[in-house]
Short mmCIF file of N, CA and C in Angstrom, two decimals:
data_model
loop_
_atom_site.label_atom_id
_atom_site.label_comp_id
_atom_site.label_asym_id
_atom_site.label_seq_id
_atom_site.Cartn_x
_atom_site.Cartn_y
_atom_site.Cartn_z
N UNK A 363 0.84 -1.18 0.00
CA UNK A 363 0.00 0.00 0.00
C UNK A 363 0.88 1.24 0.00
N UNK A 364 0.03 2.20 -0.47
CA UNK A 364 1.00 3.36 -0.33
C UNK A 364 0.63 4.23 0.99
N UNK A 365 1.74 4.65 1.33
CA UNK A 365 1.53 5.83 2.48
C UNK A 365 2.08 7.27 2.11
N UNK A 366 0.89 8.03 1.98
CA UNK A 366 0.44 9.23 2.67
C UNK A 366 0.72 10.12 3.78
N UNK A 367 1.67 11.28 4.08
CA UNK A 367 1.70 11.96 5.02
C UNK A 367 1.30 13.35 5.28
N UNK A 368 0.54 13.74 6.11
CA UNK A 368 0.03 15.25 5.68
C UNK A 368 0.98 15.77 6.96
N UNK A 369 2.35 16.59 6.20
CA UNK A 369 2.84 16.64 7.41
C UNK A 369 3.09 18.38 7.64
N UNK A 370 3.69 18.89 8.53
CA UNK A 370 4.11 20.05 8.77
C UNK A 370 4.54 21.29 7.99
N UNK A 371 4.67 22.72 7.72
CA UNK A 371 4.90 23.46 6.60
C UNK A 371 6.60 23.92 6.68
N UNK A 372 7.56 23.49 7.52
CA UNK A 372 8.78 23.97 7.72
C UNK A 372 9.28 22.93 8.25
N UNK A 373 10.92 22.28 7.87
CA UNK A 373 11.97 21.49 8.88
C UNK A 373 11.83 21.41 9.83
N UNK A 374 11.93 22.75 10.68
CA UNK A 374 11.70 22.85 11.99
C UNK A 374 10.36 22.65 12.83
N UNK A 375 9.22 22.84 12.33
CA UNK A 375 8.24 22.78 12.96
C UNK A 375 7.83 20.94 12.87
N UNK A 376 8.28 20.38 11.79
CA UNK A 376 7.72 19.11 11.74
C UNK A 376 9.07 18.37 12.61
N UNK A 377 10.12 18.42 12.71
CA UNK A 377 11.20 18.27 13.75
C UNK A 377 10.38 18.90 15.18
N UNK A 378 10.33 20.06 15.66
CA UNK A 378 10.16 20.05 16.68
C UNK A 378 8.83 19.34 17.19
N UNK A 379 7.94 19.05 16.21
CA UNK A 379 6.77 18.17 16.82
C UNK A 379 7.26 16.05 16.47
N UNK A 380 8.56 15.95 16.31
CA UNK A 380 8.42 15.01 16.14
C UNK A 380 8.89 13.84 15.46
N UNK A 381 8.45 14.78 14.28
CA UNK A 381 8.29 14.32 12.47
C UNK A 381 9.83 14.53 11.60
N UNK A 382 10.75 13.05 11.19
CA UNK A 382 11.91 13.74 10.76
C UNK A 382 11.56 13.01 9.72
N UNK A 383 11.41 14.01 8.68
CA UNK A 383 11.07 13.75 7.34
C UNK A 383 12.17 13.15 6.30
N UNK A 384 13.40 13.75 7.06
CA UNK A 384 14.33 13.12 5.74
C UNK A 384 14.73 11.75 6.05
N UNK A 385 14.61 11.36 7.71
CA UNK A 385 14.76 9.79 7.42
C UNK A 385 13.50 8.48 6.41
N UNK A 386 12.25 9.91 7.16
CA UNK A 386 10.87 8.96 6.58
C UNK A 386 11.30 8.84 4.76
N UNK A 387 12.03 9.62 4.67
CA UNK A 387 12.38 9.90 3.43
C UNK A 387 13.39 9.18 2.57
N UNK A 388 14.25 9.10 3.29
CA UNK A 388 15.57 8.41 2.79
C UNK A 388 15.10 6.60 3.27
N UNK A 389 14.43 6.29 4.12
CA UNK A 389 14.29 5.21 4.65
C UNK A 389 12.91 4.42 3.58
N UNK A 390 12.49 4.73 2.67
CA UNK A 390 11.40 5.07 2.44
C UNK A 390 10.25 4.53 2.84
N UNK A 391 10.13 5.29 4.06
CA UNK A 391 9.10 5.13 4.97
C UNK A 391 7.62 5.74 4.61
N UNK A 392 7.27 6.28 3.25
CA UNK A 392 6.69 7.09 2.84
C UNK A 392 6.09 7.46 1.60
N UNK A 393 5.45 7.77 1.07
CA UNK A 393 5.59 7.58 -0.15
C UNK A 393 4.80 9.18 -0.73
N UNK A 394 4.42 9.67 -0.39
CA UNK A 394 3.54 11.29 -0.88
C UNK A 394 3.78 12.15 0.87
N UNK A 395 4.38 13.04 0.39
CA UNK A 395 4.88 14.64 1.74
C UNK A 395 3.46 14.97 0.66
N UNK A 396 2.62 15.52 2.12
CA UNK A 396 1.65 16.70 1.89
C UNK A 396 2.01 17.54 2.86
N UNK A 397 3.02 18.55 2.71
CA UNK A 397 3.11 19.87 3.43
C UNK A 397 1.59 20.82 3.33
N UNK A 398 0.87 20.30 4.68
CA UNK A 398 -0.12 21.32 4.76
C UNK A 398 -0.43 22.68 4.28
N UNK A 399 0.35 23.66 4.74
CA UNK A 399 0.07 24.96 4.44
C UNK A 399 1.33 25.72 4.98
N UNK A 400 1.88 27.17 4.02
CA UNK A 400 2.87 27.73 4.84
C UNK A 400 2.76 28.65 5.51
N UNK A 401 1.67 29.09 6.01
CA UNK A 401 1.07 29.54 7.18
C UNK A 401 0.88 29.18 8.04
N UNK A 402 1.13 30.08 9.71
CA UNK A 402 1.01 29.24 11.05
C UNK A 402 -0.78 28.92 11.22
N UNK A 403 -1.42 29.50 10.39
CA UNK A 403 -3.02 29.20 10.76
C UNK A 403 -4.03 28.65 10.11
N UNK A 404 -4.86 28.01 10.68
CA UNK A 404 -5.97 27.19 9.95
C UNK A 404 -6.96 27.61 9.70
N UNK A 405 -7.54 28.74 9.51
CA UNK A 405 -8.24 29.70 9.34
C UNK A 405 -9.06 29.37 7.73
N UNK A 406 -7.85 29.44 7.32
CA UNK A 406 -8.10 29.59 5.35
C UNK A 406 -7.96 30.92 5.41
N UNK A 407 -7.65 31.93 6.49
CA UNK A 407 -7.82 33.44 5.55
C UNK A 407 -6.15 33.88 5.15
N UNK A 408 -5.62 32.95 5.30
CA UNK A 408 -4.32 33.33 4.21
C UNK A 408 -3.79 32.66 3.44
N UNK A 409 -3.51 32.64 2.42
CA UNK A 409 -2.50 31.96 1.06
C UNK A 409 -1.23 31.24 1.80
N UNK A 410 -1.60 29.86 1.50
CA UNK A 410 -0.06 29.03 1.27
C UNK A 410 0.79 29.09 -0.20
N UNK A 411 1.74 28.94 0.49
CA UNK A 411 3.00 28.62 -0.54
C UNK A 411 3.38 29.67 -1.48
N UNK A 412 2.66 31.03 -0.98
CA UNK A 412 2.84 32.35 -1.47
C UNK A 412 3.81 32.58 -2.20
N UNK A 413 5.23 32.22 -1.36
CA UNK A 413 6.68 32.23 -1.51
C UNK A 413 7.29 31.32 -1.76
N UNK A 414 7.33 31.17 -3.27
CA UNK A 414 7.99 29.41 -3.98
C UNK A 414 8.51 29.53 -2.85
N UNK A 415 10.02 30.19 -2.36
CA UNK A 415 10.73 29.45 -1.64
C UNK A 415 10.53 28.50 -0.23
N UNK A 416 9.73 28.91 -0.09
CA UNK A 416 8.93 27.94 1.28
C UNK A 416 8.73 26.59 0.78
N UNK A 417 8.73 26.00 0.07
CA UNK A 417 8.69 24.50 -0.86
C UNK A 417 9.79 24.15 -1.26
N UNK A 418 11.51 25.25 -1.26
CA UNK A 418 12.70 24.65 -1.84
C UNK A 418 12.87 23.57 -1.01
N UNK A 419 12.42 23.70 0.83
CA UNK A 419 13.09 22.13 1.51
C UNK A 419 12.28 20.78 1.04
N UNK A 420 11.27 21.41 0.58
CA UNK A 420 10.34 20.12 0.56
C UNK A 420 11.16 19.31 -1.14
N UNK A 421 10.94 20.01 -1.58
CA UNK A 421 11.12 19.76 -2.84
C UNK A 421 12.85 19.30 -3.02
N UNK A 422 13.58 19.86 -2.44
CA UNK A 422 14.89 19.06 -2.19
C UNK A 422 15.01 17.65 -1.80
N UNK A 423 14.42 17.67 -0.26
CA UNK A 423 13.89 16.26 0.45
C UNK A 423 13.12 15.26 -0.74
N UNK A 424 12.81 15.57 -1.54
CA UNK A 424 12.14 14.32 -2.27
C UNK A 424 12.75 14.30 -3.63
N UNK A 425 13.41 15.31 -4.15
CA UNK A 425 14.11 14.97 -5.33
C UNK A 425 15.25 14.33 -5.62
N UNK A 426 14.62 13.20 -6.42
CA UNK A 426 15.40 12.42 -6.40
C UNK A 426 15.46 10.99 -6.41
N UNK A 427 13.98 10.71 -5.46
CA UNK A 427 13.87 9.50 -4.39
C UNK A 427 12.37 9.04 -4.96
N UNK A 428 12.12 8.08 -4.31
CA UNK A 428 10.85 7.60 -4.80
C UNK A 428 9.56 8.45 -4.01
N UNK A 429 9.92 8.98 -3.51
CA UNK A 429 8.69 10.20 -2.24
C UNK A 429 8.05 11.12 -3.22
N UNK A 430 7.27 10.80 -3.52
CA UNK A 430 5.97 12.72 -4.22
C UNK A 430 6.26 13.19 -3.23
N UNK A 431 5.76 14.81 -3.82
CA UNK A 431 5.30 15.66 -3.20
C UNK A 431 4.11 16.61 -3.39
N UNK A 432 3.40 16.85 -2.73
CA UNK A 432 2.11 17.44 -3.08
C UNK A 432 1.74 18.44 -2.27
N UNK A 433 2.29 19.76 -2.76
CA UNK A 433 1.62 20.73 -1.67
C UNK A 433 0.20 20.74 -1.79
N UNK A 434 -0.17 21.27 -0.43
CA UNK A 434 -1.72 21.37 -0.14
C UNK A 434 -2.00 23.14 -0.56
N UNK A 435 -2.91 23.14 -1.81
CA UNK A 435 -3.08 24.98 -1.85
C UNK A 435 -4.31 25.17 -0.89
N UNK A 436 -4.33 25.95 -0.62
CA UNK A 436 -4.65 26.76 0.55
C UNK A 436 -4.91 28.45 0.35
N UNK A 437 -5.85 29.14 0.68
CA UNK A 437 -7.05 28.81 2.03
C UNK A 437 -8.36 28.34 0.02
N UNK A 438 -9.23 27.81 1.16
CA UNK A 438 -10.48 27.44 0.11
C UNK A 438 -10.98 28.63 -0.62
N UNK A 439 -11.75 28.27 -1.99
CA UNK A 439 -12.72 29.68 -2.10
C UNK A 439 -12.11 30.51 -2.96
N UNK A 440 -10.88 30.09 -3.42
CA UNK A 440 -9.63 30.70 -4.33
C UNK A 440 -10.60 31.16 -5.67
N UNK A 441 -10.06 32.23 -6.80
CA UNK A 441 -10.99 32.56 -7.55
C UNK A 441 -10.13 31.23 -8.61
N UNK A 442 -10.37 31.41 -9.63
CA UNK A 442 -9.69 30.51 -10.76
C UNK A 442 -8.50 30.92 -11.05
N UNK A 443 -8.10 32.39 -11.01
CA UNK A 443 -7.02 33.16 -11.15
C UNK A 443 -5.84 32.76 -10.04
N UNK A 444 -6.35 33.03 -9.02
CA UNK A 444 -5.65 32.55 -8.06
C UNK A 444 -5.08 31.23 -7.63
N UNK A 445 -5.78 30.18 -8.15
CA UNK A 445 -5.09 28.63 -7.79
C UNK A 445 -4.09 28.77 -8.98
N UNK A 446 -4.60 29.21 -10.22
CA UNK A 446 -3.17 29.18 -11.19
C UNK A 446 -2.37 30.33 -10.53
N UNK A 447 -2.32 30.84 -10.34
CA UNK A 447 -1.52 31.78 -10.05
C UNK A 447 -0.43 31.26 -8.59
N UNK A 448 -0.78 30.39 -8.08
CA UNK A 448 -0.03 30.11 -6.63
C UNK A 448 0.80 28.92 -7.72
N UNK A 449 0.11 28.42 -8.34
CA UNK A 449 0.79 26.68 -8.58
C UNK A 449 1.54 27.31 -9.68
N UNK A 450 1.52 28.09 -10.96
CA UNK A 450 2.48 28.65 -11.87
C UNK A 450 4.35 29.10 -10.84
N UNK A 451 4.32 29.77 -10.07
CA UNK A 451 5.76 29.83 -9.85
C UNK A 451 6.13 28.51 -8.53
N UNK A 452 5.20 27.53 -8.44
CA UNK A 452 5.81 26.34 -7.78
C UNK A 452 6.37 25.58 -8.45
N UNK A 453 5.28 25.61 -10.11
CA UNK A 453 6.00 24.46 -11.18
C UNK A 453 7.26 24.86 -11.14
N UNK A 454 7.92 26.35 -11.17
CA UNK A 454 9.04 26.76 -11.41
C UNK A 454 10.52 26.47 -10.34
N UNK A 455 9.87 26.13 -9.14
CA UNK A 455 10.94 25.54 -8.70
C UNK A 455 10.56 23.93 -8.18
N UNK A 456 9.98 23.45 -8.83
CA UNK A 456 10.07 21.72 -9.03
C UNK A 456 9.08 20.84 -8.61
N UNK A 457 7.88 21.68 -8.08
CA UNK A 457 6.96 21.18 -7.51
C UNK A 457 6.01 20.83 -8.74
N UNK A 458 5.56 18.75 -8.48
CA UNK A 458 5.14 18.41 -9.67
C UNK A 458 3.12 17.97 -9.48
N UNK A 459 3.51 18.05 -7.40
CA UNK A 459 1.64 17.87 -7.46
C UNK A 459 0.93 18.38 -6.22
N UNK A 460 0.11 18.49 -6.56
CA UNK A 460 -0.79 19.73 -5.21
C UNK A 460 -2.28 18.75 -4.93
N UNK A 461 -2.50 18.86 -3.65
CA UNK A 461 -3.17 18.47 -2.86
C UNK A 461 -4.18 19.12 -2.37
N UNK A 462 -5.91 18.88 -2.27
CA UNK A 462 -6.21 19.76 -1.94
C UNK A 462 -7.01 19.10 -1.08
N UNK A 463 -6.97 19.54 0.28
CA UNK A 463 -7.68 19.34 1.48
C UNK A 463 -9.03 19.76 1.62
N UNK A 464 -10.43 18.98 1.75
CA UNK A 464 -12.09 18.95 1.90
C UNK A 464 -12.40 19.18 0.45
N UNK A 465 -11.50 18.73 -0.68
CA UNK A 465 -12.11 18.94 -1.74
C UNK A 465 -13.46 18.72 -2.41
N UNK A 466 -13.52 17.59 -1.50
CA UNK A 466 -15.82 16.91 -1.43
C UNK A 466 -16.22 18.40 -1.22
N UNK A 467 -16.05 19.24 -0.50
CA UNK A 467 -16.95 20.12 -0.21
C UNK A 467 -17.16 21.46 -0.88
N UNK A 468 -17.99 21.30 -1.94
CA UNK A 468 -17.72 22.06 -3.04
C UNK A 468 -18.25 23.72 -3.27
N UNK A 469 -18.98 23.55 -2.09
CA UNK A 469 -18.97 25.16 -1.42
C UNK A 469 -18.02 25.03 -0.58
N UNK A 470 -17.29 24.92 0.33
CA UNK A 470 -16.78 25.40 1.00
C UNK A 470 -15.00 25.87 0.08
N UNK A 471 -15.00 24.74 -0.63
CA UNK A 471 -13.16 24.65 -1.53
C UNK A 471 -14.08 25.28 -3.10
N UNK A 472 -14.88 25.74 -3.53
CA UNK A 472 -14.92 26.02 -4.72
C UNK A 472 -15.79 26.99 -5.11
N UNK A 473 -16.27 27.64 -3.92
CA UNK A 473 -17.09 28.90 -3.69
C UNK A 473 -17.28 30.19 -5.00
N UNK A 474 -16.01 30.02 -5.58
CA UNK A 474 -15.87 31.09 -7.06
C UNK A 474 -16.05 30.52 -8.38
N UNK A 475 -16.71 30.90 -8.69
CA UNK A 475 -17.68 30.78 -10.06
C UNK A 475 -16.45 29.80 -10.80
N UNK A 476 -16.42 28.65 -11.98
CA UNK A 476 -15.61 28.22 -12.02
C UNK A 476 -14.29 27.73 -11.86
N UNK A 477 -14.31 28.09 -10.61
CA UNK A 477 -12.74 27.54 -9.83
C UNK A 477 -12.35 25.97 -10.24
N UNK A 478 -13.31 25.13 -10.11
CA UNK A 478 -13.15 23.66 -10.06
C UNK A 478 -12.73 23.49 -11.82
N UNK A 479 -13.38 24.27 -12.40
CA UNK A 479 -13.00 23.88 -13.95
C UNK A 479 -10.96 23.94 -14.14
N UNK A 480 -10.85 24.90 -13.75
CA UNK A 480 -9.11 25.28 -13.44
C UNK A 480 -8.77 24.21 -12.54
N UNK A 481 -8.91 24.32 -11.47
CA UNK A 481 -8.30 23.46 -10.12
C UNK A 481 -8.17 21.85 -10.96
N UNK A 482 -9.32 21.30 -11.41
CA UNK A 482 -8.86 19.79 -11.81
C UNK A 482 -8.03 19.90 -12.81
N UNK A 483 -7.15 20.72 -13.27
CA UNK A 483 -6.63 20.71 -14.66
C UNK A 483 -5.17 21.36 -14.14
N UNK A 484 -4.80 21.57 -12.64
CA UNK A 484 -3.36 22.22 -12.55
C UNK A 484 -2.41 21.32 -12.63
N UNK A 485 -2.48 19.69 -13.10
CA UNK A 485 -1.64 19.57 -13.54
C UNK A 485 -1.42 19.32 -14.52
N UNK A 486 -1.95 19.83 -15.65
CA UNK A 486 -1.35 20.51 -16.84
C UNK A 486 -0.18 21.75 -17.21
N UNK A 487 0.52 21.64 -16.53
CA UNK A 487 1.46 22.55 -16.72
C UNK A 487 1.90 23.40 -17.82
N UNK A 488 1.65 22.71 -18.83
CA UNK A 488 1.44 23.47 -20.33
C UNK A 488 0.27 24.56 -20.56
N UNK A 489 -0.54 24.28 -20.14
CA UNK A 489 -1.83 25.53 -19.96
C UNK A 489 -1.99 25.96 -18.90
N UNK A 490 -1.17 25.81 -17.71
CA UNK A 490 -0.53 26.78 -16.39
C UNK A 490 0.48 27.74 -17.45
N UNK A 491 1.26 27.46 -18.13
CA UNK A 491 2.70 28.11 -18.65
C UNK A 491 2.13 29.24 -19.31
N UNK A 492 0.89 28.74 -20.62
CA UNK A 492 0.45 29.54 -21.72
C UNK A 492 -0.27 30.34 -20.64
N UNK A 493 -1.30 29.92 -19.74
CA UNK A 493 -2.05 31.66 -19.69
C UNK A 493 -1.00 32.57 -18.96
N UNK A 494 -0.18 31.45 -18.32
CA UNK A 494 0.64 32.87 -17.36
C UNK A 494 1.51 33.42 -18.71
N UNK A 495 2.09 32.96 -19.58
CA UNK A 495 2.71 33.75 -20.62
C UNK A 495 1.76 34.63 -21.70
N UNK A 496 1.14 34.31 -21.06
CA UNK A 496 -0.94 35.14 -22.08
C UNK A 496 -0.96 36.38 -21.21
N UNK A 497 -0.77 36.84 -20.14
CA UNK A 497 -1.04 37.77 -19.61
C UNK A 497 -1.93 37.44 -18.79
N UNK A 498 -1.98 36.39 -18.05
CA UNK A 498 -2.82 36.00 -17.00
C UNK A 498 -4.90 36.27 -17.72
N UNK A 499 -5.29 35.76 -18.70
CA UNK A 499 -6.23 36.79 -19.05
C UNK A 499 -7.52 35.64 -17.89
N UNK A 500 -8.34 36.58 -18.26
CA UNK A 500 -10.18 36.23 -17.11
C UNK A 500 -9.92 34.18 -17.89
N UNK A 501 -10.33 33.65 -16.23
CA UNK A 501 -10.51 32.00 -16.72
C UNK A 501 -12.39 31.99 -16.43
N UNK A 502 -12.53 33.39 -16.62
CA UNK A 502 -14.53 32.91 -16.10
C UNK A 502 -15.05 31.93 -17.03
N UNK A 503 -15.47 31.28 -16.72
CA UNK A 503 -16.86 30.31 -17.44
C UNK A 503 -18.18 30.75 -17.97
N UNK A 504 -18.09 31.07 -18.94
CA UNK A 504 -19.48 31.62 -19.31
C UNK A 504 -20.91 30.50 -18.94
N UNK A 505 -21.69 31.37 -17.89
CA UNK A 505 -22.62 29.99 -17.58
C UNK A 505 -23.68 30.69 -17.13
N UNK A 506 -24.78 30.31 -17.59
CA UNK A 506 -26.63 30.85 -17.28
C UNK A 506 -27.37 30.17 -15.83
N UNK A 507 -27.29 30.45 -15.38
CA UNK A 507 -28.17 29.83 -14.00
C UNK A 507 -29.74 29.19 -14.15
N UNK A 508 -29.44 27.96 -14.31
CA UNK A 508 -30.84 27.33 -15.01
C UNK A 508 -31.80 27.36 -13.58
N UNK A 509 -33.19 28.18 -13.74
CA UNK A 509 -34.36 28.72 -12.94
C UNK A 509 -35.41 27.43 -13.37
N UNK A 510 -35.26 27.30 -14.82
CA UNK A 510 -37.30 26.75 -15.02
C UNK A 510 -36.52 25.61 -16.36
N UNK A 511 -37.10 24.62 -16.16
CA UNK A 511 -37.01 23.79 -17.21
C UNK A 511 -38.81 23.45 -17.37
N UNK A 512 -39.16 24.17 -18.68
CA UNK A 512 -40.69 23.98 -18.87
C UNK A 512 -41.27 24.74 -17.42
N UNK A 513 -42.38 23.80 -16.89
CA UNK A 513 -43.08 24.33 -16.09
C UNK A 513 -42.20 24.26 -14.42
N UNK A 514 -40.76 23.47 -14.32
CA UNK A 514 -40.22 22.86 -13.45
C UNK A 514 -39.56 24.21 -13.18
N UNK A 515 -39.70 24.10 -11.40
CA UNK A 515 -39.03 25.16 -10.63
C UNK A 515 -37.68 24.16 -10.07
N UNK A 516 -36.54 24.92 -10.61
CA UNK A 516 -35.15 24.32 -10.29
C UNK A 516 -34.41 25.16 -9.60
N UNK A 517 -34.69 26.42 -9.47
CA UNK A 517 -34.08 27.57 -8.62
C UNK A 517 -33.57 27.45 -7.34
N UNK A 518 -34.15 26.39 -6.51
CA UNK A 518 -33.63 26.23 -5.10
C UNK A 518 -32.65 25.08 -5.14
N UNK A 519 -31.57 25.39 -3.94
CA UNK A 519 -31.22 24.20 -3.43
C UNK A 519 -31.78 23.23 -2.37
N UNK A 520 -31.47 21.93 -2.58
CA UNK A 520 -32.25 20.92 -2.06
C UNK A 520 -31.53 20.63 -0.93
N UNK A 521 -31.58 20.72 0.09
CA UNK A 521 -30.60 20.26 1.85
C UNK A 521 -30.10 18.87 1.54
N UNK A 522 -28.74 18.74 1.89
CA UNK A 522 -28.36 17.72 2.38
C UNK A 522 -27.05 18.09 1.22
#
């Protein structure tokens, strides 16, 4: 089976709780690093991995070896612009897969009008490359909000 780790956002913090990644690593005790977030908070109200360089340790630690790596993007609710926009300068320093934490919950991780159309497609890196070399242009989805099919009221959502 494979193992999965959703572990800490810095050396030090996953060391001081514990977690020594480069043996899980070198030993291969492991098989996918999910560096949570590079923020100290769980909030979602700030951007991980803002700063490629916050991913050079991660991405060192596994290059090379049989270990993925998959940052987790972070906070939910991102517009479409924005998930390409975090994962475009990660491709650039070596990061090959991203993780996304409560993704079932498609209001809560996909809240902006076609986000999910982008998000399942970041790893395409070739159409990450072109729009960021396009001038970043609008990824909106052109889409009509279906109210009435015939006499059928479809306008509400249904609980659960």
């Amino acid at each position: 089976i494979s193992v999965s780790a959703v572990v800490l956002d810095t050396e030090e913090s996953n060391l001081y709780n514990g977690l020594d990644l480069k043996t899980w690593v070198a030993d291969g005790l492991v098989d996918t690093l999910i560096p949570y977030t590079s923020k100290p908070n769980f909030d979602g109200a700030s951007k991980a991995w803002t700063d490629p360089a916050d991913a050079e340790y991660f991405v060192s630690l596994t290059n090379g070896t049989d270990c993925d790596l998959a940052l987790n993007l972070m906070p939910r609710g991102l517009t479409a612009e924005e998930y390409r926009g975090l994962a475009a300068p990660l491709y650039d320093v070596g990061v090959d897969n991203f993780f996304l934490w409560d993704a079932d919950m498609f209001q809560a991780r996909y809240s902006s009008e076609g986000s999910w159309n982008v998000v399942r497609r970041l790893g395409h890196k070739d159409e990450v490359k072109a729009w960021m070399d396009g001038g970043k242009p609008s990824l909106a989805t052109p889409a009509l909000k279906l109210e009435r099919i015939g006499d059928w009221e479809v306008s509400y959502d249904t609980p659960g």
